């Protein structure tokens, strides 16, 4: 299970990289009034795929590390910041981000104009990135911090 945790930790950087690439493309496209290109499509596709893989790995960790079982003791979980974060907050916010990424990708594909595609990219993927960044157990977060890079 340690290998799965290492993969989950390392893949967050891919999610952040592809999410940032998508946001930069949407900002340049929307404010620069440029055409929606294959590069724009590729960036949000890679963002979605990295989120999908991250979700699958995260769900494996959630079930196999006993976080799911802790839902039975909700009152106790809410008192401990570490347990509350990993049992409820991390899972809920990351699932919401994943949903936003998928809804965003679908609405971008259906948008009629290039401007509308860039605007929808900016809104949906921007909100998803806010949730993702807020939900990562960064090392500087007291009580829940994890290392920048987990290699063991």
Rosetta silent file (secondary structure, phi, psi, omega in degrees, C-alpha in Angstrom):
SEQUENCE: XXXXXXXXXXXXXXXXXXXXXXXXXXXXXXXXXXXXXXXXXXXXXXXXXXXXXXXXXXXXXXXXXXXXXXXXXXXXXXXXXXXXXXXXXXXXXXXXXXXXXXXXXXXXXXXXXXXXXXXXXXXXXXXXXXXXXXXXXXXXXXXXXXXXXXXX
SCORE:     score description
SCORE:     0.000 S_00000001
   1 L     0.000  -24.324  179.273    0.000    0.000    0.000 S_00000001
   2 H   -63.019  -38.065  178.104    3.005    2.272    0.522 S_00000001
   3 H   -62.640  -39.199  179.053    3.724    2.206   -3.227 S_00000001
   4 H   -65.243  -39.980  177.414    0.159    3.320   -3.924 S_00000001
   5 H   -65.030  -39.744  176.691    0.575    6.215   -1.480 S_00000001
   6 H   -62.662  -44.491  177.960    3.839    7.226   -3.191 S_00000001
   7 H   -61.020  -42.892  179.607    2.075    7.155   -6.581 S_00000001
   8 H   -62.395  -41.107  178.662   -0.795    9.240   -5.207 S_00000001
   9 H   -65.438  -45.080 -177.566    1.678   11.765   -3.821 S_00000001
  10 H   -71.954  -36.190 -178.105    3.680   12.024   -7.036 S_00000001
  11 H   -67.731  -21.326  177.513    0.662   12.138   -9.341 S_00000001
  12 H   -58.887  -32.250  179.915   -0.599   15.265   -7.596 S_00000001
  13 H   -68.924  -34.383  175.477    2.204   17.104   -9.385 S_00000001
  14 H   -66.856  -42.606  178.039    0.907   15.871  -12.749 S_00000001
  15 H   -60.180  -46.691 -179.885   -2.602   17.026  -11.829 S_00000001
  16 H   -65.975  -38.126  178.493   -1.267   20.447  -10.818 S_00000001
  17 H   -64.534  -50.913 -178.922    0.906   20.691  -13.939 S_00000001
  18 H   -68.264  -35.133  176.002   -1.901   19.792  -16.355 S_00000001
  19 H   -65.242  -41.056  177.968   -4.380   21.949  -14.437 S_00000001
  20 H   -66.438  -41.936  176.879   -2.019   24.920  -14.603 S_00000001
  21 H   -58.353  -43.912  179.318   -1.419   24.337  -18.318 S_00000001
  22 H   -64.553  -43.315  179.849   -5.186   24.308  -18.856 S_00000001
  23 H   -65.314  -41.899  177.783   -5.690   27.494  -16.839 S_00000001
  24 H   -61.502  -45.341  178.024   -2.923   29.335  -18.681 S_00000001
  25 H   -59.901  -42.164 -178.364   -4.424   28.271  -22.016 S_00000001
  26 H   -69.016  -39.209  177.850   -7.883   29.404  -20.950 S_00000001
  27 H   -64.349  -47.985  179.291   -6.634   32.771  -19.675 S_00000001
  28 H   -63.935  -42.190 -178.940   -4.616   33.469  -22.815 S_00000001
  29 H   -66.511  -43.742 -176.904   -7.446   32.237  -25.021 S_00000001
  30 H   -71.625  -52.516 -176.396  -10.210   34.164  -23.295 S_00000001
  31 H   -77.665  -25.321  177.590   -8.461   37.473  -22.740 S_00000001
  32 L   -89.732   -2.469  179.887   -6.418   37.251  -25.947 S_00000001
  33 L    50.158   47.846  179.945   -9.532   36.332  -27.931 S_00000001
  34 L  -101.776  166.495 -179.144   -7.712   33.557  -29.737 S_00000001
  35 L   -67.559  151.809  172.821   -9.096   30.446  -31.385 S_00000001
  36 L   -78.426  121.356 -172.208   -9.691   27.247  -29.450 S_00000001
  37 L  -113.133  174.405  175.457   -6.916   24.956  -30.649 S_00000001
  38 H   -61.465  -31.960  177.198   -5.897   21.313  -30.435 S_00000001
  39 H   -63.860  -39.822  177.365   -3.436   22.391  -27.708 S_00000001
  40 H   -63.726  -45.775  179.415   -6.343   23.709  -25.614 S_00000001
  41 H   -62.433  -43.214 -179.585   -8.238   20.457  -26.087 S_00000001
  42 H   -63.069  -42.357 -177.771   -5.139   18.405  -25.270 S_00000001
  43 H   -62.799  -45.556 -178.253   -4.427   20.337  -22.076 S_00000001
  44 H   -76.076  -24.114  173.225   -7.887   19.828  -20.613 S_00000001
  45 H   -66.742  -46.364  178.761   -7.951   16.185  -21.763 S_00000001
  46 H   -64.404  -36.607  176.248   -4.657   15.506  -19.955 S_00000001
  47 H   -61.482  -46.597 -179.300   -5.974   17.373  -16.901 S_00000001
  48 H   -63.870  -45.255 -179.268   -9.088   15.188  -16.879 S_00000001
  49 H   -63.014  -42.770  179.149   -7.129   11.953  -17.361 S_00000001
  50 H   -64.635  -36.380  176.226   -4.672   12.819  -14.576 S_00000001
  51 H   -66.512  -39.610  178.629   -7.624   13.595  -12.272 S_00000001
  52 H   -62.385  -46.873  179.791   -9.258   10.270  -13.183 S_00000001
  53 H   -64.218  -42.122  179.492   -6.116    8.290  -12.396 S_00000001
  54 H   -62.190  -40.517  178.502   -5.592   10.254   -9.182 S_00000001
  55 H   -62.979  -46.148 -179.970   -9.185    9.541   -8.119 S_00000001
  56 H   -60.369  -45.619  178.400   -8.809    5.804   -8.720 S_00000001
  57 H   -63.832  -42.026  178.996   -5.574    5.655   -6.732 S_00000001
  58 H   -62.498  -40.317  178.571   -7.126    7.791   -3.987 S_00000001
  59 H   -66.632  -37.051  175.249  -10.173    5.523   -3.715 S_00000001
  60 H   -60.363  -46.134  178.077   -7.904    2.480   -3.406 S_00000001
  61 H   -63.320  -42.374 -176.878   -6.088    4.219   -0.543 S_00000001
  62 H   -60.082  -45.140 -177.950   -9.353    5.360    1.039 S_00000001
  63 H   -75.838  -45.700 -174.543  -10.798    1.859    1.189 S_00000001
  64 H   -77.166  -21.011  179.458   -7.612   -0.086    1.983 S_00000001
  65 L   -95.021    6.043  174.364   -6.264    2.276    4.657 S_00000001
  66 L    85.478    5.351  179.476   -9.443    2.172    6.709 S_00000001
  67 L   -65.058  -37.345 -179.607  -10.668    5.716    6.073 S_00000001
  68 L   -62.141  -40.715  179.776  -13.974    4.370    4.788 S_00000001
  69 H   -64.573  -26.824 -178.016  -14.509    2.395    8.006 S_00000001
  70 H   -73.027  -13.021  177.571  -14.038    5.555   10.051 S_00000001
  71 H   -63.472  -22.229  179.304  -17.234    7.027    8.586 S_00000001
  72 H   -67.711  -22.578 -177.080  -19.122    4.894   11.117 S_00000001
  73 H  -115.256   58.074 -173.039  -17.711    7.051   13.926 S_00000001
  74 H   -59.414  -40.628 -179.046  -18.512   10.478   12.519 S_00000001
  75 H   -59.655  -44.215  178.493  -18.679   12.231   15.905 S_00000001
  76 H   -67.364  -38.693 -179.132  -15.175   11.151   16.849 S_00000001
  77 H   -61.576  -37.855 -175.983  -13.834   12.013   13.390 S_00000001
  78 H   -69.871  -20.891 -179.208  -15.035   15.591   13.600 S_00000001
  79 H   -81.020  -25.843 -176.674  -13.046   16.203   16.805 S_00000001
  80 L  -104.632  115.738 -176.387   -9.675   15.221   15.333 S_00000001
  81 H   -57.932  -39.051 -178.873   -8.421   17.545   12.532 S_00000001
  82 H   -64.448  -51.150 -178.819   -6.237   14.862   10.926 S_00000001
  83 H   -65.784  -41.397  178.882   -8.969   12.232   10.784 S_00000001
  84 H   -60.522  -43.987 -178.691  -11.622   14.775    9.740 S_00000001
  85 H   -60.582  -52.369 -174.450   -9.456   16.021    6.899 S_00000001
  86 H   -78.644  -25.813  179.081   -8.678   12.610    5.401 S_00000001
  87 H   -80.709  -38.662 -170.800  -12.045   10.997    6.154 S_00000001
  88 H  -120.645  -58.388 -170.209  -14.312   13.817    4.987 S_00000001
  89 H   -64.256  -51.160 -177.591  -12.752   17.048    3.720 S_00000001
  90 H   -59.921  -49.518 -178.595  -10.113   15.686    1.327 S_00000001
  91 H   -61.734  -48.705 -176.360  -12.472   13.136   -0.210 S_00000001
  92 H   -63.733  -48.832 -177.681  -15.430   15.512   -0.572 S_00000001
  93 H   -68.225  -37.113  178.107  -13.522   18.433   -2.072 S_00000001
  94 H   -69.147  -36.975  175.156  -11.522   16.236   -4.439 S_00000001
  95 H   -64.124  -41.486  176.720  -14.706   14.513   -5.649 S_00000001
  96 H   -62.314  -41.169  177.721  -16.280   17.934   -6.266 S_00000001
  97 H   -63.138  -43.619  178.937  -13.175   19.002   -8.202 S_00000001
  98 H   -60.503  -42.732  177.488  -13.306   15.800  -10.255 S_00000001
  99 H   -62.342  -44.650  178.632  -16.987   16.444  -11.061 S_00000001
 100 H   -60.784  -39.507  178.980  -16.191   20.029  -12.106 S_00000001
 101 H   -62.846  -44.168 -179.022  -13.422   18.806  -14.412 S_00000001
 102 H   -70.212  -41.700  176.309  -15.768   16.355  -16.124 S_00000001
 103 H   -64.008  -42.717  179.090  -18.641   18.827  -16.409 S_00000001
 104 H   -59.809  -46.228  179.852  -16.192   21.447  -17.664 S_00000001
 105 H   -61.514  -42.411 -179.872  -14.779   19.167  -20.334 S_00000001
 106 H   -66.121  -42.049 -178.660  -18.284   18.250  -21.541 S_00000001
 107 H   -71.925  -32.773  176.672  -19.485   21.871  -21.651 S_00000001
 108 H   -64.364  -43.312 -179.319  -16.329   23.034  -23.429 S_00000001
 109 H   -63.752  -30.805 -178.088  -16.847   20.405  -26.122 S_00000001
 110 H   -88.966  -12.587 -177.998  -20.469   21.566  -26.611 S_00000001
 111 L   -64.349  145.376 -173.926  -19.755   25.307  -26.652 S_00000001
 112 L   -86.509  -30.997 -175.771  -20.378   26.968  -30.022 S_00000001
 113 L  -117.303  159.156  178.224  -17.730   29.694  -30.096 S_00000001
 114 H   -62.791  -40.783  178.539  -14.049   29.805  -29.246 S_00000001
 115 H   -61.081  -41.623  178.873  -14.671   32.557  -26.697 S_00000001
 116 H   -66.045  -37.530  178.868  -17.329   30.458  -24.972 S_00000001
 117 H   -64.217  -45.204  179.294  -14.993   27.463  -24.874 S_00000001
 118 H   -66.277  -38.100  179.362  -12.219   29.466  -23.242 S_00000001
 119 H   -64.512  -44.842  179.358  -14.649   31.054  -20.785 S_00000001
 120 H   -66.082  -37.790  174.789  -16.048   27.671  -19.742 S_00000001
 121 H   -58.554  -47.421 -177.390  -12.507   26.303  -19.412 S_00000001
 122 H   -61.748  -44.588 -177.334  -11.605   29.206  -17.166 S_00000001
 123 H   -68.724  -59.008 -173.473  -14.687   28.840  -14.957 S_00000001
 124 H   -68.002  -46.597 -177.760  -14.898   25.073  -14.517 S_00000001
 125 H   -75.222  -29.142  174.935  -11.200   24.240  -14.458 S_00000001
 126 H   -64.998  -46.386  177.316  -10.416   27.324  -12.384 S_00000001
 127 H   -63.516  -41.325  178.586  -12.925   26.279   -9.715 S_00000001
 128 H   -60.965  -42.909 -179.910  -11.625   22.711   -9.832 S_00000001
 129 H   -65.263  -37.116  176.583   -8.047   23.917   -9.329 S_00000001
 130 H   -60.676  -46.180  179.370   -9.075   26.039   -6.338 S_00000001
 131 H   -64.304  -40.751 -179.436  -10.668   22.968   -4.728 S_00000001
 132 H   -63.967  -49.181 -179.022   -7.674   20.781   -5.572 S_00000001
 133 H   -62.971  -38.062  179.245   -5.110   23.213   -4.161 S_00000001
 134 H   -69.890  -23.726 -174.192   -7.242   23.707   -1.024 S_00000001
 135 H   -97.172   -5.257 -179.918   -7.570   19.937   -0.534 S_00000001
 136 L   -80.419  133.043  178.277   -3.931   18.916   -0.811 S_00000001
 137 L   -78.236   73.369 -177.972   -2.278   18.159    2.552 S_00000001
 138 L   -59.480  151.109 -178.627    0.621   20.550    1.969 S_00000001
 139 L   -58.004  -28.938 -177.303    3.617   20.218    4.345 S_00000001
 140 L   -83.317   -3.354  179.139    2.928   23.634    5.888 S_00000001
 141 L   -83.642  115.869 -176.372   -0.620   22.687    6.941 S_00000001
 142 L   -61.759  138.765  176.081   -0.562   22.048   10.648 S_00000001
 143 L    76.697  -25.211 -177.377   -1.810   18.625   11.815 S_00000001
 144 L  -121.536   -2.601 -173.793   -2.456   17.298    8.286 S_00000001
 145 L   -60.017  139.699  174.859    0.723   18.154    6.376 S_00000001
 146 L  -120.774  161.639 -177.576    2.393   15.539    4.226 S_00000001
 147 L   -65.594  156.745  177.038    5.836   15.779    2.573 S_00000001
 148 L   -58.127  -47.277  179.180    6.337   17.579   -0.751 S_00000001
 149 L  -131.308  119.743  177.517    7.589   14.344   -2.295 S_00000001
 150 L   -98.147  118.763 -178.367    6.956   10.967   -0.701 S_00000001
 151 L  -119.718    3.999  176.904    9.464    8.435   -1.987 S_00000001
 152 L  -141.507    0.000    0.000    9.229    5.681    0.615 S_00000001
